[in-house]
Amino acid sequence: MEGLLDRLIPEMRRGVLQMAVLSLLGEKSYGYALCRSLGDKGFPTEEGTLYPILRRFEEQGLIQASWKTDGPRPRKYYQTTRRGTQLLKDLESQWIEIAASVEKLLAANGRK
């Protein structure tokens, strides 16, 4: 059973990672800081998982990127666009509905 759980938990987390990333990009952040912030909030994520999401979001116009070169090393900062902010709102609505449905299912089966 433990092996199955070890496979299902990452699948579940991957399903909400994109919403978690968008939720943190209301303010500019660079990749490493974003990884750290996700981890600090109980959602540890590897950079190898995060950067493809950021690239895809940028290609889709959900986030915009800008370089900051005045520090000790250049950093690429990301922030949501209007389109990304709207998508986050839509995802939040869906999340609330899904979470409520799961709560009802668990309660109906005596799990909660």
JSON list of C-alpha atoms in Angstrom, two decimals:
[
{"chain": "A", "resi": 1, "resn": "MET", "atom": "CA", "xyz": [0.00, 0.00, 0.00]},
{"chain": "A", "resi": 2, "resn": "GLU", "atom": "CA", "xyz": [2.87, 2.37, 0.80]},
{"chain": "A", "resi": 3, "resn": "GLY", "atom": "CA", "xyz": [4.24, 2.14, -2.76]},
{"chain": "A", "resi": 4, "resn": "LEU", "atom": "CA", "xyz": [0.88, 3.12, -4.17]},
{"chain": "A", "resi": 5, "resn": "LEU", "atom": "CA", "xyz": [0.62, 6.06, -1.80]},
{"chain": "A", "resi": 6, "resn": "ASP", "atom": "CA", "xyz": [4.14, 7.14, -2.77]},
{"chain": "A", "resi": 7, "resn": "ARG", "atom": "CA", "xyz": [2.98, 7.32, -6.40]},
{"chain": "A", "resi": 8, "resn": "LEU", "atom": "CA", "xyz": [-0.42, 8.94, -5.80]},
{"chain": "A", "resi": 9, "resn": "ILE", "atom": "CA", "xyz": [0.72, 11.82, -3.60]},
{"chain": "A", "resi": 10, "resn": "PRO", "atom": "CA", "xyz": [3.08, 13.31, -6.23]},
{"chain": "A", "resi": 11, "resn": "GLU", "atom": "CA", "xyz": [0.30, 12.99, -8.83]},
{"chain": "A", "resi": 12, "resn": "MET", "atom": "CA", "xyz": [-2.08, 14.87, -6.59]},
{"chain": "A", "resi": 13, "resn": "ARG", "atom": "CA", "xyz": [0.50, 17.58, -5.90]},
{"chain": "A", "resi": 14, "resn": "ARG", "atom": "CA", "xyz": [1.33, 17.98, -9.60]},
{"chain": "A", "resi": 15, "resn": "GLY", "atom": "CA", "xyz": [-2.33, 18.63, -10.23]},
{"chain": "A", "resi": 16, "resn": "VAL", "atom": "CA", "xyz": [-2.34, 21.72, -8.02]},
{"chain": "A", "resi": 17, "resn": "LEU", "atom": "CA", "xyz": [1.24, 22.93, -8.49]},
{"chain": "A", "resi": 18, "resn": "GLN", "atom": "CA", "xyz": [0.32, 25.27, -11.33]},
{"chain": "A", "resi": 19, "resn": "MET", "atom": "CA", "xyz": [-2.30, 27.00, -9.20]},
{"chain": "A", "resi": 20, "resn": "ALA", "atom": "CA", "xyz": [0.19, 27.24, -6.33]},
{"chain": "A", "resi": 21, "resn": "VAL", "atom": "CA", "xyz": [2.78, 28.85, -8.62]},
{"chain": "A", "resi": 22, "resn": "LEU", "atom": "CA", "xyz": [0.31, 31.38, -10.00]},
{"chain": "A", "resi": 23, "resn": "SER", "atom": "CA", "xyz": [-0.81, 32.23, -6.48]},
{"chain": "A", "resi": 24, "resn": "LEU", "atom": "CA", "xyz": [2.72, 33.27, -5.54]},
{"chain": "A", "resi": 25, "resn": "LEU", "atom": "CA", "xyz": [3.41, 35.34, -8.63]},
{"chain": "A", "resi": 26, "resn": "GLY", "atom": "CA", "xyz": [1.15, 38.26, -7.82]},
{"chain": "A", "resi": 27, "resn": "GLU", "atom": "CA", "xyz": [4.45, 39.87, -6.84]},
{"chain": "A", "resi": 28, "resn": "LYS", "atom": "CA", "xyz": [7.68, 39.51, -8.80]},
{"chain": "A", "resi": 29, "resn": "SER", "atom": "CA", "xyz": [9.81, 36.55, -7.84]},
{"chain": "A", "resi": 30, "resn": "TYR", "atom": "CA", "xyz": [12.72, 34.64, -9.34]},
{"chain": "A", "resi": 31, "resn": "GLY", "atom": "CA", "xyz": [12.83, 30.86, -9.68]},
{"chain": "A", "resi": 32, "resn": "TYR", "atom": "CA", "xyz": [14.94, 29.91, -6.69]},
{"chain": "A", "resi": 33, "resn": "ALA", "atom": "CA", "xyz": [12.99, 32.21, -4.35]},
{"chain": "A", "resi": 34, "resn": "LEU", "atom": "CA", "xyz": [9.76, 30.78, -5.71]},
{"chain": "A", "resi": 35, "resn": "CYS", "atom": "CA", "xyz": [10.96, 27.23, -4.97]},
{"chain": "A", "resi": 36, "resn": "ARG", "atom": "CA", "xyz": [11.89, 28.28, -1.46]},
{"chain": "A", "resi": 37, "resn": "SER", "atom": "CA", "xyz": [8.56, 30.01, -0.91]},
{"chain": "A", "resi": 38, "resn": "LEU", "atom": "CA", "xyz": [6.63, 26.95, -2.10]},
{"chain": "A", "resi": 39, "resn": "GLY", "atom": "CA", "xyz": [8.65, 24.78, 0.30]},
{"chain": "A", "resi": 40, "resn": "ASP", "atom": "CA", "xyz": [8.14, 27.19, 3.19]},
{"chain": "A", "resi": 41, "resn": "LYS", "atom": "CA", "xyz": [4.40, 26.97, 2.63]},
{"chain": "A", "resi": 42, "resn": "GLY", "atom": "CA", "xyz": [4.43, 23.16, 2.76]},
{"chain": "A", "resi": 43, "resn": "PHE", "atom": "CA", "xyz": [4.64, 22.56, -0.99]},
{"chain": "A", "resi": 44, "resn": "PRO", "atom": "CA", "xyz": [8.26, 21.51, -1.67]},
{"chain": "A", "resi": 45, "resn": "THR", "atom": "CA", "xyz": [9.08, 21.68, -5.37]},
{"chain": "A", "resi": 46, "resn": "GLU", "atom": "CA", "xyz": [12.29, 20.99, -7.24]},
{"chain": "A", "resi": 47, "resn": "GLU", "atom": "CA", "xyz": [13.66, 23.55, -9.67]},
{"chain": "A", "resi": 48, "resn": "GLY", "atom": "CA", "xyz": [13.56, 20.93, -12.43]},
{"chain": "A", "resi": 49, "resn": "THR", "atom": "CA", "xyz": [9.80, 20.76, -11.97]},
{"chain": "A", "resi": 50, "resn": "LEU", "atom": "CA", "xyz": [9.24, 24.50, -11.58]},
{"chain": "A", "resi": 51, "resn": "TYR", "atom": "CA", "xyz": [11.17, 25.94, -14.53]},
{"chain": "A", "resi": 52, "resn": "PRO", "atom": "CA", "xyz": [9.25, 24.06, -17.25]},
{"chain": "A", "resi": 53, "resn": "ILE", "atom": "CA", "xyz": [6.02, 25.37, -15.72]},
{"chain": "A", "resi": 54, "resn": "LEU", "atom": "CA", "xyz": [7.37, 28.92, -15.73]},
{"chain": "A", "resi": 55, "resn": "ARG", "atom": "CA", "xyz": [8.47, 28.59, -19.39]},
{"chain": "A", "resi": 56, "resn": "ARG", "atom": "CA", "xyz": [5.07, 27.22, -20.39]},
{"chain": "A", "resi": 57, "resn": "PHE", "atom": "CA", "xyz": [3.22, 29.96, -18.48]},
{"chain": "A", "resi": 58, "resn": "GLU", "atom": "CA", "xyz": [5.37, 32.60, -20.17]},
{"chain": "A", "resi": 59, "resn": "GLU", "atom": "CA", "xyz": [4.66, 31.11, -23.62]},
{"chain": "A", "resi": 60, "resn": "GLN", "atom": "CA", "xyz": [0.92, 31.10, -22.80]},
{"chain": "A", "resi": 61, "resn": "GLY", "atom": "CA", "xyz": [0.98, 34.74, -21.72]},
{"chain": "A", "resi": 62, "resn": "LEU", "atom": "CA", "xyz": [0.06, 33.90, -18.12]},
{"chain": "A", "resi": 63, "resn": "ILE", "atom": "CA", "xyz": [3.23, 35.40, -16.67]},
{"chain": "A", "resi": 64, "resn": "GLN", "atom": "CA", "xyz": [5.78, 37.89, -17.87]},
{"chain": "A", "resi": 65, "resn": "ALA", "atom": "CA", "xyz": [9.49, 37.73, -17.24]},
{"chain": "A", "resi": 66, "resn": "SER", "atom": "CA", "xyz": [12.07, 40.47, -16.82]},
{"chain": "A", "resi": 67, "resn": "TRP", "atom": "CA", "xyz": [15.76, 40.39, -16.07]},
{"chain": "A", "resi": 68, "resn": "LYS", "atom": "CA", "xyz": [17.30, 42.23, -13.16]},
{"chain": "A", "resi": 69, "resn": "THR", "atom": "CA", "xyz": [21.02, 42.67, -13.64]},
{"chain": "A", "resi": 70, "resn": "ASP", "atom": "CA", "xyz": [21.98, 45.15, -10.94]},
{"chain": "A", "resi": 71, "resn": "GLY", "atom": "CA", "xyz": [22.62, 42.53, -8.24]},
{"chain": "A", "resi": 72, "resn": "PRO", "atom": "CA", "xyz": [25.61, 40.25, -7.78]},
{"chain": "A", "resi": 73, "resn": "ARG", "atom": "CA", "xyz": [24.23, 38.03, -10.55]},
{"chain": "A", "resi": 74, "resn": "PRO", "atom": "CA", "xyz": [21.48, 38.44, -13.14]},
{"chain": "A", "resi": 75, "resn": "ARG", "atom": "CA", "xyz": [18.09, 37.04, -12.18]},
{"chain": "A", "resi": 76, "resn": "LYS", "atom": "CA", "xyz": [14.99, 36.44, -14.21]},
{"chain": "A", "resi": 77, "resn": "TYR", "atom": "CA", "xyz": [11.89, 37.63, -12.36]},
{"chain": "A", "resi": 78, "resn": "TYR", "atom": "CA", "xyz": [8.37, 36.43, -13.06]},
{"chain": "A", "resi": 79, "resn": "GLN", "atom": "CA", "xyz": [4.97, 37.97, -12.37]},
{"chain": "A", "resi": 80, "resn": "THR", "atom": "CA", "xyz": [1.43, 37.14, -13.43]},
{"chain": "A", "resi": 81, "resn": "THR", "atom": "CA", "xyz": [-0.17, 39.03, -16.28]},
{"chain": "A", "resi": 82, "resn": "ARG", "atom": "CA", "xyz": [-3.82, 40.06, -16.30]},
{"chain": "A", "resi": 83, "resn": "ARG", "atom": "CA", "xyz": [-4.57, 36.82, -18.10]},
{"chain": "A", "resi": 84, "resn": "GLY", "atom": "CA", "xyz": [-2.69, 34.82, -15.46]},
{"chain": "A", "resi": 85, "resn": "THR", "atom": "CA", "xyz": [-4.53, 36.60, -12.65]},
{"chain": "A", "resi": 86, "resn": "GLN", "atom": "CA", "xyz": [-7.87, 35.79, -14.28]},
{"chain": "A", "resi": 87, "resn": "LEU", "atom": "CA", "xyz": [-6.88, 32.15, -14.73]},
{"chain": "A", "resi": 88, "resn": "LEU", "atom": "CA", "xyz": [-5.92, 31.98, -11.05]},
{"chain": "A", "resi": 89, "resn": "LYS", "atom": "CA", "xyz": [-9.35, 33.32, -10.06]},
{"chain": "A", "resi": 90, "resn": "ASP", "atom": "CA", "xyz": [-11.01, 30.70, -12.26]},
{"chain": "A", "resi": 91, "resn": "LEU", "atom": "CA", "xyz": [-8.82, 27.94, -10.82]},
{"chain": "A", "resi": 92, "resn": "GLU", "atom": "CA", "xyz": [-9.59, 29.09, -7.28]},
{"chain": "A", "resi": 93, "resn": "SER", "atom": "CA", "xyz": [-13.32, 28.83, -7.99]},
{"chain": "A", "resi": 94, "resn": "GLN", "atom": "CA", "xyz": [-12.88, 25.33, -9.34]},
{"chain": "A", "resi": 95, "resn": "TRP", "atom": "CA", "xyz": [-10.65, 24.38, -6.39]},
{"chain": "A", "resi": 96, "resn": "ILE", "atom": "CA", "xyz": [-13.32, 25.49, -3.91]},
{"chain": "A", "resi": 97, "resn": "GLU", "atom": "CA", "xyz": [-15.95, 23.41, -5.73]},
{"chain": "A", "resi": 98, "resn": "ILE", "atom": "CA", "xyz": [-13.71, 20.34, -5.94]},
{"chain": "A", "resi": 99, "resn": "ALA", "atom": "CA", "xyz": [-12.63, 20.60, -2.30]},
{"chain": "A", "resi": 100, "resn": "ALA", "atom": "CA", "xyz": [-16.26, 20.92, -1.19]},
{"chain": "A", "resi": 101, "resn": "SER", "atom": "CA", "xyz": [-17.22, 17.86, -3.25]},
{"chain": "A", "resi": 102, "resn": "VAL", "atom": "CA", "xyz": [-14.37, 15.80, -1.80]},
{"chain": "A", "resi": 103, "resn": "GLU", "atom": "CA", "xyz": [-15.34, 16.90, 1.73]},
{"chain": "A", "resi": 104, "resn": "LYS", "atom": "CA", "xyz": [-18.92, 15.73, 1.06]},
{"chain": "A", "resi": 105, "resn": "LEU", "atom": "CA", "xyz": [-17.71, 12.41, -0.30]},
{"chain": "A", "resi": 106, "resn": "LEU", "atom": "CA", "xyz": [-15.44, 11.81, 2.68]},
{"chain": "A", "resi": 107, "resn": "ALA", "atom": "CA", "xyz": [-18.17, 12.81, 5.14]},
{"chain": "A", "resi": 108, "resn": "ALA", "atom": "CA", "xyz": [-20.73, 10.56, 3.43]},
{"chain": "A", "resi": 109, "resn": "ASN", "atom": "CA", "xyz": [-18.39, 7.63, 3.88]},
{"chain": "A", "resi": 110, "resn": "GLY", "atom": "CA", "xyz": [-17.67, 8.42, 7.53]},
{"chain": "A", "resi": 111, "resn": "ARG", "atom": "CA", "xyz": [-14.14, 9.60, 6.79]},
{"chain": "A", "resi": 112, "resn": "LYS", "atom": "CA", "xyz": [-14.53, 13.11, 8.19]}
]
